[in-house]
PDB file of C-alpha atoms in Angstrom:
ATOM      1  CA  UNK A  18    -146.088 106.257 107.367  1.00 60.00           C
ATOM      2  CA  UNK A  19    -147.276 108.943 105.384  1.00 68.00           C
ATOM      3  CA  UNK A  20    -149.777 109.505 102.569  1.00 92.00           C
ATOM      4  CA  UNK A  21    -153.363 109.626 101.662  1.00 95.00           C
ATOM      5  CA  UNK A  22    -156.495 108.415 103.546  1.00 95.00           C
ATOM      6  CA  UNK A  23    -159.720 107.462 101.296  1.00 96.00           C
ATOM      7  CA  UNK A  24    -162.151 105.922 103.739  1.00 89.00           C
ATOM      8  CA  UNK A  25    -164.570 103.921 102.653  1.00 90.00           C
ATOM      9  CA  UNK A  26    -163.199 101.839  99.729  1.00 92.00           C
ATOM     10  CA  UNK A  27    -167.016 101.358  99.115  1.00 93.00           C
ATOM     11  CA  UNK A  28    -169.822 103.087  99.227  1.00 93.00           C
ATOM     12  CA  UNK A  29    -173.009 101.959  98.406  1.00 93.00           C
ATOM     13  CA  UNK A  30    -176.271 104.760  98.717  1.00 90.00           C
ATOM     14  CA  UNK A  31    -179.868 105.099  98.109  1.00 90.00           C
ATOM     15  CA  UNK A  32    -180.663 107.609  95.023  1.00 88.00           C
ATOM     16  CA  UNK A  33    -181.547 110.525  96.361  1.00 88.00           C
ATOM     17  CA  UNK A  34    -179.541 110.641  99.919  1.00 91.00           C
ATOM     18  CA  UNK A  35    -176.543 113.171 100.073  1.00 93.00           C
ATOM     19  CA  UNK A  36    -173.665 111.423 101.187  1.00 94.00           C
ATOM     20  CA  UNK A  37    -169.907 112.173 102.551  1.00 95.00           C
ATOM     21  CA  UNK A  38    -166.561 110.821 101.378  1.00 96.00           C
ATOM     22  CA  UNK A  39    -163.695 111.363 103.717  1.00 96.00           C
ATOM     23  CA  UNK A  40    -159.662 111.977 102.208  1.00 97.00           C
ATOM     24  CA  UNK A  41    -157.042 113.028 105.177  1.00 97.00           C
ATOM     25  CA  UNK A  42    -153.798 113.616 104.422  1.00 96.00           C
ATOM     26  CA  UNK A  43    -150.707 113.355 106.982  1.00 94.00           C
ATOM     27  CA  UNK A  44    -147.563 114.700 104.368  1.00 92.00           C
ATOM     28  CA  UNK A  45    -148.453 118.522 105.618  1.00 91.00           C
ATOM     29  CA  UNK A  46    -149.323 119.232 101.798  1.00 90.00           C
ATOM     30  CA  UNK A  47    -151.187 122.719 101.663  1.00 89.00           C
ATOM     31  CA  UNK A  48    -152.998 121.889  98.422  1.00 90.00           C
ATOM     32  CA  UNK A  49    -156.187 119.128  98.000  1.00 93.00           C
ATOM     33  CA  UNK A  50    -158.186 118.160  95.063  1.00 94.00           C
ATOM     34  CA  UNK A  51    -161.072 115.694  94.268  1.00 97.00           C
ATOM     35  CA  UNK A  52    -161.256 114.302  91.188  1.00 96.00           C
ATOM     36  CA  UNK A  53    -163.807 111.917  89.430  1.00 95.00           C
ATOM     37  CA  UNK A  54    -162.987 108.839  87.106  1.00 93.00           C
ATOM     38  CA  UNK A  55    -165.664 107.543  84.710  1.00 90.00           C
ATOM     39  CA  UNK A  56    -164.818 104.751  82.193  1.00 81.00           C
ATOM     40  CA  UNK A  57    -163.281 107.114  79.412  1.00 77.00           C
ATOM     41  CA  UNK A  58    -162.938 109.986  80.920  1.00 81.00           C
ATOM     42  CA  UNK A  59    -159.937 110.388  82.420  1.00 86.00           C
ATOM     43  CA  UNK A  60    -159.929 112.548  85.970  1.00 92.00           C
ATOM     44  CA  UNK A  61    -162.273 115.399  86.097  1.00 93.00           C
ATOM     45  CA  UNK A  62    -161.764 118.095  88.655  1.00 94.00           C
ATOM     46  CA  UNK A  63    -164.703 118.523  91.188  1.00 97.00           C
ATOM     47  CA  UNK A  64    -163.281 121.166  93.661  1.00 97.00           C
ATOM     48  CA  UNK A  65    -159.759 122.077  94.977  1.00 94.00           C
ATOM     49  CA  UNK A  66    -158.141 123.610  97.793  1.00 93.00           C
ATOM     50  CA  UNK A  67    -155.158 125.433  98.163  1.00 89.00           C
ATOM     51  CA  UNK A  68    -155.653 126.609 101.560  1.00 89.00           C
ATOM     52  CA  UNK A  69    -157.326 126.058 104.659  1.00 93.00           C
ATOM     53  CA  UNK A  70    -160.846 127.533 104.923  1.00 94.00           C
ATOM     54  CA  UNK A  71    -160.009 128.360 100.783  1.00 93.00           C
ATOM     55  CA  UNK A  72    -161.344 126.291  97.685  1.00 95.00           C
ATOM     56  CA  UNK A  73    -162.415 126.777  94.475  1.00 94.00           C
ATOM     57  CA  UNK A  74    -164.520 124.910  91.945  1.00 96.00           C
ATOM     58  CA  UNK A  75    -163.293 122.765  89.106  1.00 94.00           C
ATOM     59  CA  UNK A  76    -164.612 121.506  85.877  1.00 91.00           C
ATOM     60  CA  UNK A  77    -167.457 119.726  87.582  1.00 95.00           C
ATOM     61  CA  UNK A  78    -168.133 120.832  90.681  1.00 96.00           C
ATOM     62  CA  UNK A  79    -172.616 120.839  90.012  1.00 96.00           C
ATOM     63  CA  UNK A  80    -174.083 118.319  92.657  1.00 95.00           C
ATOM     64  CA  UNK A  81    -170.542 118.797  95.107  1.00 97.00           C
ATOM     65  CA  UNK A  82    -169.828 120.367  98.099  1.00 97.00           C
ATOM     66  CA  UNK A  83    -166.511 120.005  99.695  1.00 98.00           C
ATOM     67  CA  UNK A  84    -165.131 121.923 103.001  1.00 97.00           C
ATOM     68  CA  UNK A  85    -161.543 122.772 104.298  1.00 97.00           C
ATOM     69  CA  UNK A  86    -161.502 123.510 107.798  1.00 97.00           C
ATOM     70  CA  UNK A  87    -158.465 121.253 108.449  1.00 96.00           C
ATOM     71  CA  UNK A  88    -155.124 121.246 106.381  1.00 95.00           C
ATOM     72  CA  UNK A  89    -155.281 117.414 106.984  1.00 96.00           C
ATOM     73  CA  UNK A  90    -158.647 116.905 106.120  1.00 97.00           C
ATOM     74  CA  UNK A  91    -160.630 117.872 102.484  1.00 98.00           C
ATOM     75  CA  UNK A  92    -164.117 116.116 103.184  1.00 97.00           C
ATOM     76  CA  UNK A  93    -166.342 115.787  99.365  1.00 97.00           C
ATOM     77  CA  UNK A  94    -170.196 115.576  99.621  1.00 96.00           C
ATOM     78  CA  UNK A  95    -172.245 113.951  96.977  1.00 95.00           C
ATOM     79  CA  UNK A  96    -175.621 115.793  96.951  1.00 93.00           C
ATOM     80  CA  UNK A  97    -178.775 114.154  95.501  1.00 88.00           C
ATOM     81  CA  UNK A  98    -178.435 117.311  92.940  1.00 86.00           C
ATOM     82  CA  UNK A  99    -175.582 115.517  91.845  1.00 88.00           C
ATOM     83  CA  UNK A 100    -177.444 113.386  88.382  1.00 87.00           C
ATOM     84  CA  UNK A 101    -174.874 110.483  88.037  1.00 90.00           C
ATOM     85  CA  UNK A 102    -173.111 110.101  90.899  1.00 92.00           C
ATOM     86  CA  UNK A 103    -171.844 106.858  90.664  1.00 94.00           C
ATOM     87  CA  UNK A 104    -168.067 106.780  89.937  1.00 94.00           C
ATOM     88  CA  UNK A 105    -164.423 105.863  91.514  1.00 95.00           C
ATOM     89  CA  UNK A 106    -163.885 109.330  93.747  1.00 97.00           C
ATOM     90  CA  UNK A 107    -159.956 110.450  94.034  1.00 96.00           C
ATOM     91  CA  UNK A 108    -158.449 112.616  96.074  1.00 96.00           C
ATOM     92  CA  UNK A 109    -154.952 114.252  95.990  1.00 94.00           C
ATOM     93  CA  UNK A 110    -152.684 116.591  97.448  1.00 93.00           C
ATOM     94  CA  UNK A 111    -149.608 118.891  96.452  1.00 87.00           C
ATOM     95  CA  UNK A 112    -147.088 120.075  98.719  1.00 78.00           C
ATOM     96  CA  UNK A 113    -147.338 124.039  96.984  1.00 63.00           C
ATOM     97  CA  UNK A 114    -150.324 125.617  95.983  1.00 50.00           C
ATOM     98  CA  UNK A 115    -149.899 125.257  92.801  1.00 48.00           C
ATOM     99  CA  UNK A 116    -149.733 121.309  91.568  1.00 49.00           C
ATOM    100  CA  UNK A 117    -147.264 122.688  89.220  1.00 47.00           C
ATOM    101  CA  UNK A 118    -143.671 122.774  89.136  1.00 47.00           C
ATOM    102  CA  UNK A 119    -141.486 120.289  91.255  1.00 52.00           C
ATOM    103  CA  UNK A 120    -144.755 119.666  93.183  1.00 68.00           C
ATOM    104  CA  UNK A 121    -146.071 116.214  92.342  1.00 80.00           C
ATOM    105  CA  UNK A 122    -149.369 115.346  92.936  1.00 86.00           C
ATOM    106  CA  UNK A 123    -150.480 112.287  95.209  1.00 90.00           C
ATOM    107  CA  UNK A 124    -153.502 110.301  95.085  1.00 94.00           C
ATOM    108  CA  UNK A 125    -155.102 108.321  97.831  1.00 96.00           C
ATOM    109  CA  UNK A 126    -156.577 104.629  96.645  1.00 95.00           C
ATOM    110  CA  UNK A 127    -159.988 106.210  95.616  1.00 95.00           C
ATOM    111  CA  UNK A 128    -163.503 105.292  97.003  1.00 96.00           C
ATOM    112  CA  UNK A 129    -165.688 104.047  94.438  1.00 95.00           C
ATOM    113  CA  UNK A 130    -169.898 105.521  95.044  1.00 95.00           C
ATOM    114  CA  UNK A 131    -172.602 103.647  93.741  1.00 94.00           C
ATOM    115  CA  UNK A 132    -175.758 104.774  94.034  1.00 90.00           C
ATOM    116  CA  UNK A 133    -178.722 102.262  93.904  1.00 86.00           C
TER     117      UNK A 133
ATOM    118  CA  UNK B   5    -162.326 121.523  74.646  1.00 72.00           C
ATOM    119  CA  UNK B   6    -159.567 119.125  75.971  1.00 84.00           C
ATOM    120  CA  UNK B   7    -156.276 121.003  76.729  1.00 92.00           C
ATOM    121  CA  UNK B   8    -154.545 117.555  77.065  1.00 95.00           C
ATOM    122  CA  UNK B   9    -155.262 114.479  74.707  1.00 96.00           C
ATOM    123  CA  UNK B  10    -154.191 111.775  74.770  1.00 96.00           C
ATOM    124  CA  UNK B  11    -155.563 110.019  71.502  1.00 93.00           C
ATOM    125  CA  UNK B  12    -155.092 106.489  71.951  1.00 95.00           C
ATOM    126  CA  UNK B  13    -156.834 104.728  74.236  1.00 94.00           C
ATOM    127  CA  UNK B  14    -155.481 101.745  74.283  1.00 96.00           C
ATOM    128  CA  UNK B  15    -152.134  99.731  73.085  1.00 97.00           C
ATOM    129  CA  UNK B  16    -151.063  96.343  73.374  1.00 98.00           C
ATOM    130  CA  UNK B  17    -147.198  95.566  73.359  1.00 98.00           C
ATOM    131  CA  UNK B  18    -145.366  92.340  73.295  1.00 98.00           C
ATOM    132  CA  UNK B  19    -143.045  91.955  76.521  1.00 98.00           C
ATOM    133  CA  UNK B  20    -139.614  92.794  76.362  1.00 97.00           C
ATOM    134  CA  UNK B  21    -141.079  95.336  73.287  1.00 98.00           C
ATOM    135  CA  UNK B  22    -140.879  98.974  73.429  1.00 98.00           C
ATOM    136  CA  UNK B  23    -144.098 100.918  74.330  1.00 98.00           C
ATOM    137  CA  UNK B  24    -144.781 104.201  73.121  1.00 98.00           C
ATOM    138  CA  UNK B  25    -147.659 106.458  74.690  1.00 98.00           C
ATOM    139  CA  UNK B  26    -148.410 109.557  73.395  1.00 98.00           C
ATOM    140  CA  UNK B  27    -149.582 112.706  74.241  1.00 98.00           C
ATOM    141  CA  UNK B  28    -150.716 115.913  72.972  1.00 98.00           C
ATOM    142  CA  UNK B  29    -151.224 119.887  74.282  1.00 97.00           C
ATOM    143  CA  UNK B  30    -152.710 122.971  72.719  1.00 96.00           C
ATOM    144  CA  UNK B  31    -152.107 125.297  75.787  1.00 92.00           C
ATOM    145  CA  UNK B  32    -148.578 127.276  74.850  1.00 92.00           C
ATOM    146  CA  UNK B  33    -148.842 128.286  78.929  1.00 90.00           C
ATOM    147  CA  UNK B  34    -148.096 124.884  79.861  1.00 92.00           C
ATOM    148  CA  UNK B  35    -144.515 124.444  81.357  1.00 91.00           C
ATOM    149  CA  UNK B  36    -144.202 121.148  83.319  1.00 91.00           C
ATOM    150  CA  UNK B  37    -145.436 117.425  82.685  1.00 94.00           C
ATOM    151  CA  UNK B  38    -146.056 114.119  84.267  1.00 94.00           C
ATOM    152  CA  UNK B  39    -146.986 110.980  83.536  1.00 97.00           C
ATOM    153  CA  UNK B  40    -149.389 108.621  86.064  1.00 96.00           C
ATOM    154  CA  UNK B  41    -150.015 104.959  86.021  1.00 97.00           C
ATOM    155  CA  UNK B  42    -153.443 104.007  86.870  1.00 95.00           C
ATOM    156  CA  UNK B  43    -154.249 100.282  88.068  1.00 94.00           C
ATOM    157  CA  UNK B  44    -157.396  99.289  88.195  1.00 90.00           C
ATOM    158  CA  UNK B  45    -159.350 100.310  91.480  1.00 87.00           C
ATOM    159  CA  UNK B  46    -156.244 102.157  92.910  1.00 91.00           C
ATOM    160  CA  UNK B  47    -155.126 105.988  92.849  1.00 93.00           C
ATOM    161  CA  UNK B  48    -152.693 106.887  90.072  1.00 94.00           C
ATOM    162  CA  UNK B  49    -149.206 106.843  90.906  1.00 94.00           C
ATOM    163  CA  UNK B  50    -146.326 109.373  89.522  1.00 93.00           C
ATOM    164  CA  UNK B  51    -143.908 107.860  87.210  1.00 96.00           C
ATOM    165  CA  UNK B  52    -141.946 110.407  85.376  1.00 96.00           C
ATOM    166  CA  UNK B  53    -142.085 114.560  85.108  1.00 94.00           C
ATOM    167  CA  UNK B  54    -140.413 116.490  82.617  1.00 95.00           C
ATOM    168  CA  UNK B  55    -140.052 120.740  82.528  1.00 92.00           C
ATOM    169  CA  UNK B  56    -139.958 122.626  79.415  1.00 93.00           C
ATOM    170  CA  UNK B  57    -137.186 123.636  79.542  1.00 93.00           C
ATOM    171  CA  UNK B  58    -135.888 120.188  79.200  1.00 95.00           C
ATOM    172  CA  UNK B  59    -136.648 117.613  76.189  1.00 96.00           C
ATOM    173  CA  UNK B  60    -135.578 114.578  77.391  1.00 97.00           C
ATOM    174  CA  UNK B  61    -135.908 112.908  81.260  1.00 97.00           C
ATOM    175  CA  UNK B  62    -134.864 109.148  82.167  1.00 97.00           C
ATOM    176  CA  UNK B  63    -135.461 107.191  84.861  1.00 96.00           C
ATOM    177  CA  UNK B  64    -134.643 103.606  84.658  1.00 97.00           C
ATOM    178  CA  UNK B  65    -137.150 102.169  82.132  1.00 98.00           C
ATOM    179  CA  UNK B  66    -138.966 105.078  81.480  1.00 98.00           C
ATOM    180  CA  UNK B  67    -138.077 107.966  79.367  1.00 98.00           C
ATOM    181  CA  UNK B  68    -140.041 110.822  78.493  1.00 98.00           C
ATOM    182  CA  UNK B  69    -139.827 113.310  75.176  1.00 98.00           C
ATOM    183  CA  UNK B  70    -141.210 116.532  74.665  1.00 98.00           C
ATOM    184  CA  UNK B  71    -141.800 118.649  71.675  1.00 97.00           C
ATOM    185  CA  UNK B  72    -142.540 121.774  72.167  1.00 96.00           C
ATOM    186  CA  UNK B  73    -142.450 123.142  69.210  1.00 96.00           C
ATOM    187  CA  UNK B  74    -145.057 120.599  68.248  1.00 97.00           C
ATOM    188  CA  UNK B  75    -146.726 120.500  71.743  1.00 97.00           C
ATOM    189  CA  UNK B  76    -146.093 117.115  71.969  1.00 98.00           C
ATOM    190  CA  UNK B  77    -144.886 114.525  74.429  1.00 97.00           C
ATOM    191  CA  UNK B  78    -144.087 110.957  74.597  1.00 98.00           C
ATOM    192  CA  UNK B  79    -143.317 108.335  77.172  1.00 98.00           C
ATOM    193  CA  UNK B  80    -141.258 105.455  76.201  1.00 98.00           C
ATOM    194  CA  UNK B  81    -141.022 102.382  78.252  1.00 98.00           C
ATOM    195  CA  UNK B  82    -138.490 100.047  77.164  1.00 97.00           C
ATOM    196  CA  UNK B  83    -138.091  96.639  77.659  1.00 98.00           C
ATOM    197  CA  UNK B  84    -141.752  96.735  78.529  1.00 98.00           C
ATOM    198  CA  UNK B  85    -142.552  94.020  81.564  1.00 97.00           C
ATOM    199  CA  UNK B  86    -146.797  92.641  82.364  1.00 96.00           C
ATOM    200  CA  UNK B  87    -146.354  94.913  85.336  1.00 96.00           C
ATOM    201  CA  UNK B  88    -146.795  98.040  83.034  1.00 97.00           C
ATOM    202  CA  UNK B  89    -150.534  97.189  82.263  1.00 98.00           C
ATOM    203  CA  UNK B  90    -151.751  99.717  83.235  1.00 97.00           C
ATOM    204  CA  UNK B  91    -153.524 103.250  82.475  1.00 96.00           C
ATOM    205  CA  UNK B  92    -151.518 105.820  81.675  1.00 97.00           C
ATOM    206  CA  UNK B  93    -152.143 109.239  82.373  1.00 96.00           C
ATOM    207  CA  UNK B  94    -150.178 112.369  80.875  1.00 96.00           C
ATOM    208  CA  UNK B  95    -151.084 115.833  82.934  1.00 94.00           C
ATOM    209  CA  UNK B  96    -149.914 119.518  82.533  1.00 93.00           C
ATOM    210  CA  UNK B  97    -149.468 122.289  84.712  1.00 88.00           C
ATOM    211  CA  UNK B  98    -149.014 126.159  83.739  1.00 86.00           C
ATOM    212  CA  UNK B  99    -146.681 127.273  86.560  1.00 78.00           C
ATOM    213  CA  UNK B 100    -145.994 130.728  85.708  1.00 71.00           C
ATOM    214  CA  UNK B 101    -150.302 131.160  85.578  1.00 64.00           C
ATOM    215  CA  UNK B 102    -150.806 131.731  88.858  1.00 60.00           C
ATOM    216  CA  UNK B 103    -152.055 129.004  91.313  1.00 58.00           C
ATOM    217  CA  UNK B 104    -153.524 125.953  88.607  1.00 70.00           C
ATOM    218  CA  UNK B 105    -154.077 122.370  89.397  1.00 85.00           C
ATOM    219  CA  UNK B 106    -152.855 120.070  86.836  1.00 89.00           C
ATOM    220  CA  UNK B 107    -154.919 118.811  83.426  1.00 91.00           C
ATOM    221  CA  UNK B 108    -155.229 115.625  82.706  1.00 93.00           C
ATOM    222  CA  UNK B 109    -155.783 113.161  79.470  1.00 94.00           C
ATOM    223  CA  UNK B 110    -157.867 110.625  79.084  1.00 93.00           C
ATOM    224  CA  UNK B 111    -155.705 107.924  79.263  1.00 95.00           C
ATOM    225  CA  UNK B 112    -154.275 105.599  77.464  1.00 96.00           C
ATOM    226  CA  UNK B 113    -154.341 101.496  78.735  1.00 96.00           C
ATOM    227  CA  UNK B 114    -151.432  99.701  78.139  1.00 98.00           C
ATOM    228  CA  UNK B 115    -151.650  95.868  77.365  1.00 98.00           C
ATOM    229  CA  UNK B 116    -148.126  94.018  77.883  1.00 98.00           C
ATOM    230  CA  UNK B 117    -148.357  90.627  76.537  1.00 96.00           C
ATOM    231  CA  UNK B 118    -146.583  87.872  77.599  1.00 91.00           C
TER     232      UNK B 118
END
């Protein structure tokens, strides 16, 4: 059964505490993004990977850190530098490198952060 | 400065109705398209793609349009069910730019009415 792993669902943390949110992938895709959604906003790039031990910052990436030591696994983590973190977090993979043509983008179910 | 728009951000259709969502691009590079439904609290899901080098691309209810000459696309969803609330999301890749993750819109939520 494969697909896209968001663990938790929710996530509830103290201001100021960093804090990790886990995506794993089992479809072999080489490519992995994170992506926040804020009422309005649409999806907002935060980092992306197109290979392992490889990734590159997107439109928001301030406050993030993400590694990619595993093609399976593309762990984001919220840092207290990070000034609103709370949001629905969602991660997704490509089968190419490029998330363009003929390579559709999947999305796990998303892990929404609040921070107290 | 928003590469995709989508400028409506919300609709409301009567079932059985056609629904119309729209969407708009001002980078030339972009080549391929897809629309994403959004429920609430879940990851989107891919509904439809279309390349440029097409203008037209059906799949069962859903048909999307694109313009290019007016960088423009539409999806169409017709008849339109209360399982299509939803948020729509229209995204655009540059293929030929070297390795780019897709751009997304907005979003546009879709009210069916019974």
């Amino acid at each position: 059964d494969g697909g896209i792993t968001q663990s938790p669902k929710y996530l509830f943390r103290k201001e100021g505490q960093n804090v990790t949110l886990s995506c794993e992938q089992n479809l072999n895709h080489d490519a992995m993004y994170w992506y926040r959604q804020d009422p309005g906003q649409g999806l907002r790039l935060i980092y992306y990977s197109q290979i392992v031990n490889d990734f590159q910052k997107g439109d928001i990436a301030e406050g993030y850190s993400v590694s990619r030591e595993k093609k399976e696994s593309f762990p984001l983590t919220v840092t207290s530098a990070q000034k609103n973190p709370t949001a629905f977090y969602l991660c997704a993979s490509t089968s190419g490198g490029t998330g363009g043509y003929a390579d559709t983008q999947y999305f796990g179910p998303g892990t929404r952060l609040t921070v107290l | 400065d928003q590469q995709v728009k989508q400028n409506s951000p919300s609709l409301s259709v009567q079932e059985g109705r056609i629904s119309i969502l729209n969407c708009d691009y001002t980078n030339s590079m972009f080549d391929y398209f897809l629309w994403y439904k959004k429920y609430p609290a879940e990851g989107p899901t891919f509904l439809i793609s279309i390349s440029s080098i097409k203008d037209k691309n059906e799949d069962g209810r859903f048909t999307v349009f694109l313009n290019k000459s007016a960088k423009h696309l539409s999806l169409h969803i017709v008849p339109s069910q209360p399982g299509d609330s939803a948020v729509y999301f229209c995204a655009a890749s540059a293929t030929n730019s070297g390795n780019t993750p897709l751009v997304f819109g907005k979003g546009t939520r879709l009210s069916v009415i019974a």
